[in-house]
mmCIF file of C-alpha atoms in Angstrom:
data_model
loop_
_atom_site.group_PDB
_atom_site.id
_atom_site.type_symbol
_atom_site.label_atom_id
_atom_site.label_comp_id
_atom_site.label_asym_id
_atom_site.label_seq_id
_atom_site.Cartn_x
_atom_site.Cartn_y
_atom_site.Cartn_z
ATOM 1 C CA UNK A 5 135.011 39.976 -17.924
ATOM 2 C CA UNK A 6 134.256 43.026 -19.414
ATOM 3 C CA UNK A 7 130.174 43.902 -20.555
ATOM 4 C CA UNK A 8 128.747 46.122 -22.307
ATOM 5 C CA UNK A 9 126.210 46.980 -19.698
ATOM 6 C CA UNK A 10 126.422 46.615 -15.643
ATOM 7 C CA UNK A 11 124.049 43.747 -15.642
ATOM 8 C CA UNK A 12 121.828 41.881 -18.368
ATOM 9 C CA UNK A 13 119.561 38.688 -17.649
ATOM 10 C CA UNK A 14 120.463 35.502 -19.845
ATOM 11 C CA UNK A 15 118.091 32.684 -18.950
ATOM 12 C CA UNK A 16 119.409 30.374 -17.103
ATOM 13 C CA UNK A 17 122.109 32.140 -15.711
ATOM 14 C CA UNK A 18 122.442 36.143 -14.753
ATOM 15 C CA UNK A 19 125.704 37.881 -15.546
ATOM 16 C CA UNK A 20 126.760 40.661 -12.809
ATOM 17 C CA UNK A 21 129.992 43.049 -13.354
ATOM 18 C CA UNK A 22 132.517 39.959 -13.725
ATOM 19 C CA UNK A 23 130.427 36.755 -12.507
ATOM 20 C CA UNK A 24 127.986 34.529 -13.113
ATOM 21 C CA UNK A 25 125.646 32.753 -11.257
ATOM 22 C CA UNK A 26 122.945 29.505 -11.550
ATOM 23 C CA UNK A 27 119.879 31.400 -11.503
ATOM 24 C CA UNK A 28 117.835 28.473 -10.308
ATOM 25 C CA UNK A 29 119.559 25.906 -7.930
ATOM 26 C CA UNK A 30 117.926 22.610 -9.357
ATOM 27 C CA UNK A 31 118.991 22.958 -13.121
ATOM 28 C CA UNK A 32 120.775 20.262 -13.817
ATOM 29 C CA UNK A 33 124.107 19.237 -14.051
ATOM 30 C CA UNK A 34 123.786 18.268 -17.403
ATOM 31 C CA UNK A 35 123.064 21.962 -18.843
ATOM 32 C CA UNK A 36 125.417 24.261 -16.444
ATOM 33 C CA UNK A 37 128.691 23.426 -19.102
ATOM 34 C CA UNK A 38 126.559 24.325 -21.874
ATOM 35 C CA UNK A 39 124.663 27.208 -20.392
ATOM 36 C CA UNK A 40 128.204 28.777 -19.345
ATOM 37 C CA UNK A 41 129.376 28.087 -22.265
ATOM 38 C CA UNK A 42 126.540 29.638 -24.555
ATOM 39 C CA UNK A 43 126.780 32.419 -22.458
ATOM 40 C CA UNK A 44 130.522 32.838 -22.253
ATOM 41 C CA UNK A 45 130.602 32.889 -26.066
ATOM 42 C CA UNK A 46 127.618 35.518 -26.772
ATOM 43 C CA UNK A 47 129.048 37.868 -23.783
ATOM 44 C CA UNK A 48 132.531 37.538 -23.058
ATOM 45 C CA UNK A 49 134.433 40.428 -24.571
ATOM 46 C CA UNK A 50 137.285 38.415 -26.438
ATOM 47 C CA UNK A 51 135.490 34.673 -26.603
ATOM 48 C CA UNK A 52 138.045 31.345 -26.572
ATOM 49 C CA UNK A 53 137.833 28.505 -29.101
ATOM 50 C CA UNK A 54 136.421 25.329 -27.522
ATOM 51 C CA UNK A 55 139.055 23.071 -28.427
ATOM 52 C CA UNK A 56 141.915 20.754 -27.827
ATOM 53 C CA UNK A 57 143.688 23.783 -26.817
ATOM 54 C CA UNK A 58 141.380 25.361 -24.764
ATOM 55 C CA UNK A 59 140.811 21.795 -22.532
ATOM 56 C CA UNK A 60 144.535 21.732 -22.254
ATOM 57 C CA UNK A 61 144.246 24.853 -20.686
ATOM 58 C CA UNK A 62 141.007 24.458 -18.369
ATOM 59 C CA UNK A 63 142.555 21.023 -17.086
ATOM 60 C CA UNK A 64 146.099 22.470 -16.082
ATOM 61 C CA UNK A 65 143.760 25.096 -13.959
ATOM 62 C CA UNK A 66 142.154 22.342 -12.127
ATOM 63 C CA UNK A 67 144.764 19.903 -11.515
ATOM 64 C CA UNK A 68 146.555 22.928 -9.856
ATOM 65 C CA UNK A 69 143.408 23.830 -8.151
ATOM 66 C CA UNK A 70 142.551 20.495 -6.396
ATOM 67 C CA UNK A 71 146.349 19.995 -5.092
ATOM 68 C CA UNK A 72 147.936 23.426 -5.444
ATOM 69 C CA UNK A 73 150.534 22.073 -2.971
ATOM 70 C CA UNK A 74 151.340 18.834 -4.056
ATOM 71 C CA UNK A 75 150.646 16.587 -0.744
ATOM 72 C CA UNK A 76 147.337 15.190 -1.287
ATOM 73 C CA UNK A 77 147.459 13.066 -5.165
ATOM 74 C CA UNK A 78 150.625 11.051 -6.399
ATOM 75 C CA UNK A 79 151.984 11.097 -9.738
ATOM 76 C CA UNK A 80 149.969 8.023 -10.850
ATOM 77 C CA UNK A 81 146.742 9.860 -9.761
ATOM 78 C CA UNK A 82 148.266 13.044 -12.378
ATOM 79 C CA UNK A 83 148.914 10.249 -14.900
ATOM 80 C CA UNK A 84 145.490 8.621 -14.562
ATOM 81 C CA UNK A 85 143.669 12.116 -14.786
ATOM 82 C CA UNK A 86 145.595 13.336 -17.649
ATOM 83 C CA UNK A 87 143.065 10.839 -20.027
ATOM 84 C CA UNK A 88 140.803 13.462 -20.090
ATOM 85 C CA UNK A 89 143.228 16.334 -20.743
ATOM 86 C CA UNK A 90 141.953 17.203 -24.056
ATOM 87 C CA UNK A 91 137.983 15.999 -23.498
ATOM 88 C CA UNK A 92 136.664 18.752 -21.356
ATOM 89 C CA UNK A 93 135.609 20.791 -24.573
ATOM 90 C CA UNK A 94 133.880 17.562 -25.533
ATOM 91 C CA UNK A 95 132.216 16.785 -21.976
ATOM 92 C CA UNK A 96 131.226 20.747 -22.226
ATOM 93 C CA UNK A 97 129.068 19.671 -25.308
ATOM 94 C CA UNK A 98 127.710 16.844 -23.734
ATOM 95 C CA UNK A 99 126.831 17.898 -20.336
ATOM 96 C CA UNK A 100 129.356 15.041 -18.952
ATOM 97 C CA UNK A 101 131.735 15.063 -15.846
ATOM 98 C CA UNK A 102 134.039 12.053 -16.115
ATOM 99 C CA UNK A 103 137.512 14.048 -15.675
ATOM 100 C CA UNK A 104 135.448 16.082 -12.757
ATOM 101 C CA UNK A 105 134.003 12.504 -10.877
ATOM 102 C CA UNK A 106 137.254 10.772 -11.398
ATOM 103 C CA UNK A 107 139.188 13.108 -9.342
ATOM 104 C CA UNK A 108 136.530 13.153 -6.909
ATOM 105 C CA UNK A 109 136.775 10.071 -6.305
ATOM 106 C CA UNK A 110 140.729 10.451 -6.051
ATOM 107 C CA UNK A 111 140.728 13.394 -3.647
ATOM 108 C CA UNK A 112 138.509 11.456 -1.235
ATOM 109 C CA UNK A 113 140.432 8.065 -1.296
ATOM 110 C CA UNK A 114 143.955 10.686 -0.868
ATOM 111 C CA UNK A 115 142.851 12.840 1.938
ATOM 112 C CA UNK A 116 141.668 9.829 4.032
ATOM 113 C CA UNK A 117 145.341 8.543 3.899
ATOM 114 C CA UNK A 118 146.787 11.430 4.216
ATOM 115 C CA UNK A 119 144.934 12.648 7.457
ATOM 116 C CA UNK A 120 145.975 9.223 8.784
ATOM 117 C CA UNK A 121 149.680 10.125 7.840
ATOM 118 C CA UNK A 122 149.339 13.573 9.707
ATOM 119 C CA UNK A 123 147.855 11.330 12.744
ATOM 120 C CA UNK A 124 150.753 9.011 12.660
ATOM 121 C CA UNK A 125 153.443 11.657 12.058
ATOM 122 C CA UNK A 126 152.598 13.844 14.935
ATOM 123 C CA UNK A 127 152.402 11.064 17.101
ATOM 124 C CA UNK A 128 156.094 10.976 18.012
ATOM 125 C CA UNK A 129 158.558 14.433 18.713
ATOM 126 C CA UNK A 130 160.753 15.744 16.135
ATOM 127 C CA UNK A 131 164.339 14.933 15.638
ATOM 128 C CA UNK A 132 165.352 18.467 15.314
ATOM 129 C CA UNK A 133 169.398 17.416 15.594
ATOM 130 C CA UNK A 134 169.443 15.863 11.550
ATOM 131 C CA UNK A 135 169.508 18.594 8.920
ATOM 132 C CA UNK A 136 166.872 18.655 6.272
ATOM 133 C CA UNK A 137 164.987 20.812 3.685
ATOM 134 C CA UNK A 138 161.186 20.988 3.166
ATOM 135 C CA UNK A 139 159.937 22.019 -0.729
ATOM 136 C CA UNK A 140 157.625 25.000 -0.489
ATOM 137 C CA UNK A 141 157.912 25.010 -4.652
ATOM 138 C CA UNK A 142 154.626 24.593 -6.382
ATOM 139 C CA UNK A 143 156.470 23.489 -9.481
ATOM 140 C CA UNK A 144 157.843 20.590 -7.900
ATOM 141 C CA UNK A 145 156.865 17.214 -8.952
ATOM 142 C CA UNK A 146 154.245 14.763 -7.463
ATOM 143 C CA UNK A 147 155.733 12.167 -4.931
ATOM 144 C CA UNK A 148 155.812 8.857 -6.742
ATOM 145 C CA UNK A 149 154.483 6.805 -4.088
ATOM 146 C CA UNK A 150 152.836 7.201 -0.492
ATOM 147 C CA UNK A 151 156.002 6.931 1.123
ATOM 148 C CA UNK A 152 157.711 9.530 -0.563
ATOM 149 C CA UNK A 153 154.275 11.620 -0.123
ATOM 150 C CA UNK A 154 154.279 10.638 3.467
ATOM 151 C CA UNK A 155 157.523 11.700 3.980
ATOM 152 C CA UNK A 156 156.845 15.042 2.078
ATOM 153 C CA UNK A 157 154.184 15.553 4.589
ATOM 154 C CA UNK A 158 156.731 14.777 7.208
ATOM 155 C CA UNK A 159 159.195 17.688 6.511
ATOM 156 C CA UNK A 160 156.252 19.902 6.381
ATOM 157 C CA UNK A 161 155.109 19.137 9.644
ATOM 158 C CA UNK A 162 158.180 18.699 10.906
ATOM 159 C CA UNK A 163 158.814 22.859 9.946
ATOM 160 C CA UNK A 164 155.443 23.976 11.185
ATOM 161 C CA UNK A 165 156.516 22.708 14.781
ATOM 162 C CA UNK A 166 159.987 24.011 14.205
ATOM 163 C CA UNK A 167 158.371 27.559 13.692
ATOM 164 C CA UNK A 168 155.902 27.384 16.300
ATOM 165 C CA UNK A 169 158.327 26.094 19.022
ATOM 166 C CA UNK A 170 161.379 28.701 17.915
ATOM 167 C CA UNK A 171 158.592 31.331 18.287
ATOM 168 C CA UNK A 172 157.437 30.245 21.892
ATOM 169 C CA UNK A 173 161.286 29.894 23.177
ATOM 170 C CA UNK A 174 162.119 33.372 21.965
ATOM 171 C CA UNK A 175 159.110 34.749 23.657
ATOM 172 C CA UNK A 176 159.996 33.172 26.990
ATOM 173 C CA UNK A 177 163.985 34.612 26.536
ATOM 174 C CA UNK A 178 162.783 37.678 26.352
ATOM 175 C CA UNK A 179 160.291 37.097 28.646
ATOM 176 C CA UNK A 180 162.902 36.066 31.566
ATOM 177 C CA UNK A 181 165.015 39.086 30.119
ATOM 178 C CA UNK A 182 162.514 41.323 31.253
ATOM 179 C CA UNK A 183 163.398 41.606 34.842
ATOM 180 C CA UNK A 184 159.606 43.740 35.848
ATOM 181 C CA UNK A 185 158.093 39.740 34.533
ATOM 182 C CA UNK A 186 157.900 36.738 36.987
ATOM 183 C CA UNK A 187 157.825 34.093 34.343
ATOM 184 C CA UNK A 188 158.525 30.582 35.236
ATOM 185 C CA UNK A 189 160.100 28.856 32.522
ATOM 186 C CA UNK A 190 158.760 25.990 30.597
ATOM 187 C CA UNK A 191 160.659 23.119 28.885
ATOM 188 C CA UNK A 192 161.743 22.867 25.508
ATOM 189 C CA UNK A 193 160.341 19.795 25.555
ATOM 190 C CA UNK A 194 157.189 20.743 26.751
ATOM 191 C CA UNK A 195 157.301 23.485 24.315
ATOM 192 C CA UNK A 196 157.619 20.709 21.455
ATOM 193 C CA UNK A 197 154.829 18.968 22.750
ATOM 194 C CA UNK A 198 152.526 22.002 22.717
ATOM 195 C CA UNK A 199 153.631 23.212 19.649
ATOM 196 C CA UNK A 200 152.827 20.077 18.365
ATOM 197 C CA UNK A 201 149.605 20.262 19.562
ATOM 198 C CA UNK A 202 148.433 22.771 18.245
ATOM 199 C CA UNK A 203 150.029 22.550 14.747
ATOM 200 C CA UNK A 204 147.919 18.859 14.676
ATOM 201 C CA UNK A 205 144.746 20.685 15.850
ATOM 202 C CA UNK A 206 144.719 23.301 12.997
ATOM 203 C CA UNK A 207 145.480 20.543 10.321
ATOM 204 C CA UNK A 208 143.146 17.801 11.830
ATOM 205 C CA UNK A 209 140.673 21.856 11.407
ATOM 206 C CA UNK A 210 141.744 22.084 7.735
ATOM 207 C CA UNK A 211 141.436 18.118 7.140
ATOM 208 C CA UNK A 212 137.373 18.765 8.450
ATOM 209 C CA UNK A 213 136.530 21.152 6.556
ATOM 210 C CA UNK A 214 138.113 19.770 3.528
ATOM 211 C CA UNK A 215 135.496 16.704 4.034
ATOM 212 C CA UNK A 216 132.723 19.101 4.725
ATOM 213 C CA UNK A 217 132.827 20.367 1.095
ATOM 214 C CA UNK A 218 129.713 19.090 -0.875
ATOM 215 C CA UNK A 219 129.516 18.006 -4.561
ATOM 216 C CA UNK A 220 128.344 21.078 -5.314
ATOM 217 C CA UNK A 221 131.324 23.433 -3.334
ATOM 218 C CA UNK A 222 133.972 21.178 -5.317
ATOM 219 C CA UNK A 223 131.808 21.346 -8.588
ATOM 220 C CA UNK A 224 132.292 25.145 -8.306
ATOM 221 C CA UNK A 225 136.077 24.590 -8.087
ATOM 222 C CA UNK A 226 135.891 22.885 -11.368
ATOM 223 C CA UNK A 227 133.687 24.929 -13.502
ATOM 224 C CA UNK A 228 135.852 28.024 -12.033
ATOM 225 C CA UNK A 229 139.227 26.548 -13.781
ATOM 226 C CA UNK A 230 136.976 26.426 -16.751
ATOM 227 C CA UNK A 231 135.702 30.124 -16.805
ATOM 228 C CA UNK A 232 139.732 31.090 -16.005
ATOM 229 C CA UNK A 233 140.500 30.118 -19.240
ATOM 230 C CA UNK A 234 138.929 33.552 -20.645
ATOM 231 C CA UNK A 235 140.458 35.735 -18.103
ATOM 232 C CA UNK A 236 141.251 35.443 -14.141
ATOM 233 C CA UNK A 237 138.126 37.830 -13.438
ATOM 234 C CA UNK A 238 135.623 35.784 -14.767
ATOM 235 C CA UNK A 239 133.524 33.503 -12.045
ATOM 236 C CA UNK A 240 131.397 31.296 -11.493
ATOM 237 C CA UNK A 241 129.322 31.514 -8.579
ATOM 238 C CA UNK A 242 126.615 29.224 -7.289
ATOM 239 C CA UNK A 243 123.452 30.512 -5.421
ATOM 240 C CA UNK A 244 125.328 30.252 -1.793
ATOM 241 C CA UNK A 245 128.573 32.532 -3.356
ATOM 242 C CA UNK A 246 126.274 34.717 -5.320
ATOM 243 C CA UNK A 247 124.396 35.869 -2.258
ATOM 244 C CA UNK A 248 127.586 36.294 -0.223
ATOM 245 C CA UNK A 249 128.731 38.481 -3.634
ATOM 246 C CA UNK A 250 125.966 40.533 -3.105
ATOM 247 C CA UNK A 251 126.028 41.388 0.622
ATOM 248 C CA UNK A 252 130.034 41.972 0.194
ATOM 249 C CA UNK A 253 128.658 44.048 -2.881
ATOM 250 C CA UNK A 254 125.743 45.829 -1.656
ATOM 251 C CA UNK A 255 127.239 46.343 2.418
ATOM 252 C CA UNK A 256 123.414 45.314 3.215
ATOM 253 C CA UNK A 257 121.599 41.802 4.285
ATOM 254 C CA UNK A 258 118.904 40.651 6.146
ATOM 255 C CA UNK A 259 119.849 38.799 9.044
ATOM 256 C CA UNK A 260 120.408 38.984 13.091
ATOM 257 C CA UNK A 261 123.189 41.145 12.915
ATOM 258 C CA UNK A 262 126.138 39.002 13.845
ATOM 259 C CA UNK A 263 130.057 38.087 12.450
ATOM 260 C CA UNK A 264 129.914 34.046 12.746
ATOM 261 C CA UNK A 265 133.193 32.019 12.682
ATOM 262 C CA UNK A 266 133.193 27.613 12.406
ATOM 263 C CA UNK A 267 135.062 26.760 15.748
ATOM 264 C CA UNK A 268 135.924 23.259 16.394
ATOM 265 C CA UNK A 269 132.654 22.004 15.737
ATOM 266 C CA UNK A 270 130.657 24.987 16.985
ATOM 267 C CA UNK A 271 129.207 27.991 15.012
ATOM 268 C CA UNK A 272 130.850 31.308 17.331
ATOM 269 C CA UNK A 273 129.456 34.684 17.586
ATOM 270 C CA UNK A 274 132.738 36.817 16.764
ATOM 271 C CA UNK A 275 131.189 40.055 16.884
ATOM 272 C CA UNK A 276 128.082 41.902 17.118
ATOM 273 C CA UNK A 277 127.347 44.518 14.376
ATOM 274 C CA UNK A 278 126.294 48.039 16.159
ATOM 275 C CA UNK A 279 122.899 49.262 15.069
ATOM 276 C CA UNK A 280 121.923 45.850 14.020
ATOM 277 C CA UNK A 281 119.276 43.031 15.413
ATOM 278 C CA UNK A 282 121.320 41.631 17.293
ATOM 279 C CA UNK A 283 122.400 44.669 19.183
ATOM 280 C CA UNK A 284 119.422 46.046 20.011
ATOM 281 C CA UNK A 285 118.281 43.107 21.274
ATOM 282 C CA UNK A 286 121.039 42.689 23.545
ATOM 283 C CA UNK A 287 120.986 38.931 24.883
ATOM 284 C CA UNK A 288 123.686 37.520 22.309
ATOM 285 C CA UNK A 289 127.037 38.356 22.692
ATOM 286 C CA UNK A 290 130.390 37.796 21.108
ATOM 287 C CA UNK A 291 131.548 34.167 21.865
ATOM 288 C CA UNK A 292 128.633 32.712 22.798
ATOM 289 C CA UNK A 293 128.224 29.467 20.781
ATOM 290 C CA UNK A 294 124.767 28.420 18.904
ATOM 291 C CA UNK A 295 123.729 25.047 19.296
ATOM 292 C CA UNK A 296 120.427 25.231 17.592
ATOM 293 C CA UNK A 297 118.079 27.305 15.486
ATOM 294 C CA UNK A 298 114.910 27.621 15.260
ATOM 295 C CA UNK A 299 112.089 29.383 13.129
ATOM 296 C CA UNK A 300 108.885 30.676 14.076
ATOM 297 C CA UNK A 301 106.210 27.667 14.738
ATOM 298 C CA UNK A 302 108.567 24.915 13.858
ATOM 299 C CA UNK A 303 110.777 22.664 15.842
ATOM 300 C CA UNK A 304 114.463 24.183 16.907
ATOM 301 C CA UNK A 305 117.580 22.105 14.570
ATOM 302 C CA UNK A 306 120.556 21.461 15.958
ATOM 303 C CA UNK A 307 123.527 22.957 14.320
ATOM 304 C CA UNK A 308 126.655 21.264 16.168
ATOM 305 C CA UNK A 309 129.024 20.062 13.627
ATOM 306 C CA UNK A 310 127.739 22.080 10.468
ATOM 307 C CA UNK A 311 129.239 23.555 7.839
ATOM 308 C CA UNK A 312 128.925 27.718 8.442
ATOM 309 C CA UNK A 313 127.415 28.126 4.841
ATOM 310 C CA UNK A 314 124.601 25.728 5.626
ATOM 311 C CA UNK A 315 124.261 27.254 9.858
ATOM 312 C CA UNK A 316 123.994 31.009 8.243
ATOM 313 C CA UNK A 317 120.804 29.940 5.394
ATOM 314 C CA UNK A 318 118.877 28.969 8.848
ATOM 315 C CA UNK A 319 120.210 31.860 10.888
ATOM 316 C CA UNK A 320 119.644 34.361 7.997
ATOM 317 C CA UNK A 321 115.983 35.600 6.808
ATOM 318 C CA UNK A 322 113.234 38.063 5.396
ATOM 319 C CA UNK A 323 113.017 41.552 7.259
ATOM 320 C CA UNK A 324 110.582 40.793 10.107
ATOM 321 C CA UNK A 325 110.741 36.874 10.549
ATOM 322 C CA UNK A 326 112.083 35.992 14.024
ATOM 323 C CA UNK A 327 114.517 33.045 14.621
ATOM 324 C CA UNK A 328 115.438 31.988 18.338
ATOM 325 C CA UNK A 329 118.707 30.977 19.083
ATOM 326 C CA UNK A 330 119.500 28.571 21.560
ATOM 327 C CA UNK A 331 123.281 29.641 22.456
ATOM 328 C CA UNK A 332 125.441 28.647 25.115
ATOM 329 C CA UNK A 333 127.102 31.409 26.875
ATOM 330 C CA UNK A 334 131.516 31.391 27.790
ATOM 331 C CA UNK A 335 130.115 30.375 31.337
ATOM 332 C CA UNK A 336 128.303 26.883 30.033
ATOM 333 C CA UNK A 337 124.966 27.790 30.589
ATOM 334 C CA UNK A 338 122.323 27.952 27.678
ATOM 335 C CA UNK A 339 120.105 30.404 26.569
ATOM 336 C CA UNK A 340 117.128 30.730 23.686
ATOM 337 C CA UNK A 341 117.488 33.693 22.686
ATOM 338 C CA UNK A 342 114.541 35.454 20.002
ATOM 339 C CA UNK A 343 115.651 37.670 17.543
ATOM 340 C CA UNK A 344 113.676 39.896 14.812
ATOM 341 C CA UNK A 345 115.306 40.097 11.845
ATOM 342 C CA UNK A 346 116.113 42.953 9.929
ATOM 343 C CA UNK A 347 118.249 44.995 7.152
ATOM 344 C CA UNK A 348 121.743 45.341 8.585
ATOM 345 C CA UNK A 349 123.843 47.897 7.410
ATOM 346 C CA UNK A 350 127.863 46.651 7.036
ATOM 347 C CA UNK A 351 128.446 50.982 7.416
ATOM 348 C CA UNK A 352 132.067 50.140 7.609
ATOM 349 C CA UNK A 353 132.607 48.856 3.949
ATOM 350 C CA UNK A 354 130.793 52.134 2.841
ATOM 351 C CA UNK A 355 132.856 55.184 1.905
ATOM 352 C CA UNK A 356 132.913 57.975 3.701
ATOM 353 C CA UNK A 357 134.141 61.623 3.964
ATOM 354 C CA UNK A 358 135.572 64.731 5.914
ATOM 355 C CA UNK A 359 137.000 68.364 5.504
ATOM 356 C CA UNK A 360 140.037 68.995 7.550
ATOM 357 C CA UNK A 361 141.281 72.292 8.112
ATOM 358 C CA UNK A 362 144.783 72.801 9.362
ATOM 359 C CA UNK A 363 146.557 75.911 11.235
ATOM 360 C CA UNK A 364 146.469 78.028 8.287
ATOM 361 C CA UNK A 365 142.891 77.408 7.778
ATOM 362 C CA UNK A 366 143.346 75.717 4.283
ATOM 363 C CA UNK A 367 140.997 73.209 3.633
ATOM 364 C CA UNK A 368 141.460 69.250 2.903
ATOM 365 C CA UNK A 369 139.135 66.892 1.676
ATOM 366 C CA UNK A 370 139.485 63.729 2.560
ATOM 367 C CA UNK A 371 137.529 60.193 0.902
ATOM 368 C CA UNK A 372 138.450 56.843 2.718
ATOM 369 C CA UNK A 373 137.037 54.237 0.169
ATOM 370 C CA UNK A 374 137.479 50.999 2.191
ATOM 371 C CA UNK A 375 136.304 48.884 -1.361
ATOM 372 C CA UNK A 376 134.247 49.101 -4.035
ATOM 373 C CA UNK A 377 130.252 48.557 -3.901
ATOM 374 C CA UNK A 378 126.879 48.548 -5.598
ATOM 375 C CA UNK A 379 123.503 46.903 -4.812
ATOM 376 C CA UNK A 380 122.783 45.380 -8.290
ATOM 377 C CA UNK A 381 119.166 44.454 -7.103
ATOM 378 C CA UNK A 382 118.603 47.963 -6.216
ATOM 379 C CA UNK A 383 117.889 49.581 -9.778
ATOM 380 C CA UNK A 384 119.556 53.273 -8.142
ATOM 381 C CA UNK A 385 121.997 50.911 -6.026
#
């Protein structure tokens, strides 16, 4: 989305570079549409007709959105969805989310029988002898019923394994090749079984986080395929994605210092930024695991089975605030662990510089520009 200026306020909603954002998180559902609409139309560079056409548009987006791969909704589900086709321009006007709360509904019912089918499927080995093919197409169509869609599933699992395992057994060939390796060789079939394993883990991963997303994370995904219409740059973002914009933005938050990463159940330290909080406090440490947080004079919360988004608004704060973290360390034991907030600096998303000279004493200058940034809440950011 192209503006005429870097950044303008429009009450409710503030426009930045190519996004927009919902200035204050309790406005109701009932005027975001029409607020993003109003504002789409008085500030978007080359403004779309809402119309029949324009719905048409905006709902092909989100069906594709919701089920990009085509193993979570059946044809039916398509068929029953495609009522409101042409009505988003009309549920835009009035504030209504019937095509949006419909598929809700859908995707929840789908992805609890689907999970089970991934439970059930990976139950049993492969039959690796019978020759099949697994559709990676996006334009293919929807299964027509669950056992077609279970059997989609099927294939796909059934090639995940296929990888994993042909990966491991050419790793231990050329493992036992390598006559300076003592190697004791495993299996195939315990290969399978691992392989297996682990391809089930990261799906039964994906299948949790999946049913971690609130109203409001899958609300975004709609009113995204909405804003598409006018151009792929222009975004919606709620408060959560806006402030996440703005540290990626600005290379600056205020926080403890620390890379988190949602770990089978368990909010991980992945790495510790230099110069930060964290650092100079010294105690926490890459892959220790925080079980609870807790702010100055109230009582610690425990954070075991959270979503990261909602773990980093208790672990983030104001310059100054402390937070105590009660982490437990690779070895099992637990530790509280107080930490004073502050501004951390992401230095290695800032650009930086250098004059090289070579033999013949001719000078280079050299820029690495690792990405763009501004601080748009700094007025000389």
């Amino acid at each position: 989305m192209n503006l005429k200026n870097t950044f303008f306020i429009l009450t409710p909603f503030i426009f930045i570079a190519f996004g927009f954002y919902l200035k204050n998180q309790n406005t109701g559902e009932d005027v975001l549409l029409k607020a993003i609409n109003a504002s789409l139309q008085s500030a978007h560079y080359d403004p779309v007709a809402l119309d029949d056409s324009f719905s048409a548009k905006a709902y092909g987006l989100y069906i594709e959105n919701i089920d990009p791969n085509k193993r979570i909704l059946l044809q039916e589900d398509v068929d029953a969805l495609g009522k409101y086709e042409l009505t988003i321009d009309d549920e835009i006007n009035d504030g209504t989310y019937q095509l949006f709360d419909r598929s809700v509904a859908m995707l929840t019912e789908k992805l609890d029988v689907t999970e089970q089918f991934i439970e059930d499927i990976m139950a049993q080995p492969f039959d690796f002898s019978k020759k099949e093919e697994v559709e990676f197409d996006e334009d293919q169509a929807y299964a027509a019923s669950l056992d077609e869609l279970k059997d989609r599933w099927r294939k796909y699992l059934k090639y995940n394994v296929l990888t994993r395992l042909h990966a491991d057994v050419v790793a231990q060939e050329k493992a036992i090749e390598n006559t300076d390796t003592i190697i004791t060789p495993v299996s195939q079939d315990s290969m399978e079984r691992k392989a297996r394993k682990s391809v089930l883990k990261s799906h039964r991963d994906w299948y949790k986080r999946l049913k971690k997303m609130d109203r409001k994370d899958r609300l975004s995904v709609y009113v995204n395929s909405i804003t598409a219409v006018y151009d792929p740059h222009t975004n919606y973002f709620p408060p959560a994605d806006k402030e996440n914009f703005d540290i990626q933005m600005s290379g600056q938050l205020e926080g403890i210092g620390a890379q988190l990463q949602e770990k089978d159940g368990y909010i991980k330290i992945t790495n510790i930024i230099p110069g930060g909080p964290s650092s100079l406090q010294g105690e926490l440490q890459a892959n220790d695991l925080i079980i609870k947080v807790k702010q100055e004079n109230e009582e610690p919360v425990n954070i075991v089975d959270w979503r990261i988004d909602d773990a980093v608004k208790l672990i983030r704060g104001k310059k100054g605030t402390k937070v105590t973290l009660t982490v437990r360390k690779p070895d099992g034991s637990e530790k509280d662990i107080t930490i004073t907030r502050d501004v951390v600096v992401l230095e290695e998303s800032y650009a930086k510089s250098l004059i090289i000279n070579d033999n013949d004493n001719v000078k280079t200058g050299y820029i690495y520009l690792p990405s763009f940034y501004a601080d748009f809440r700094n007025p000389r950011g």
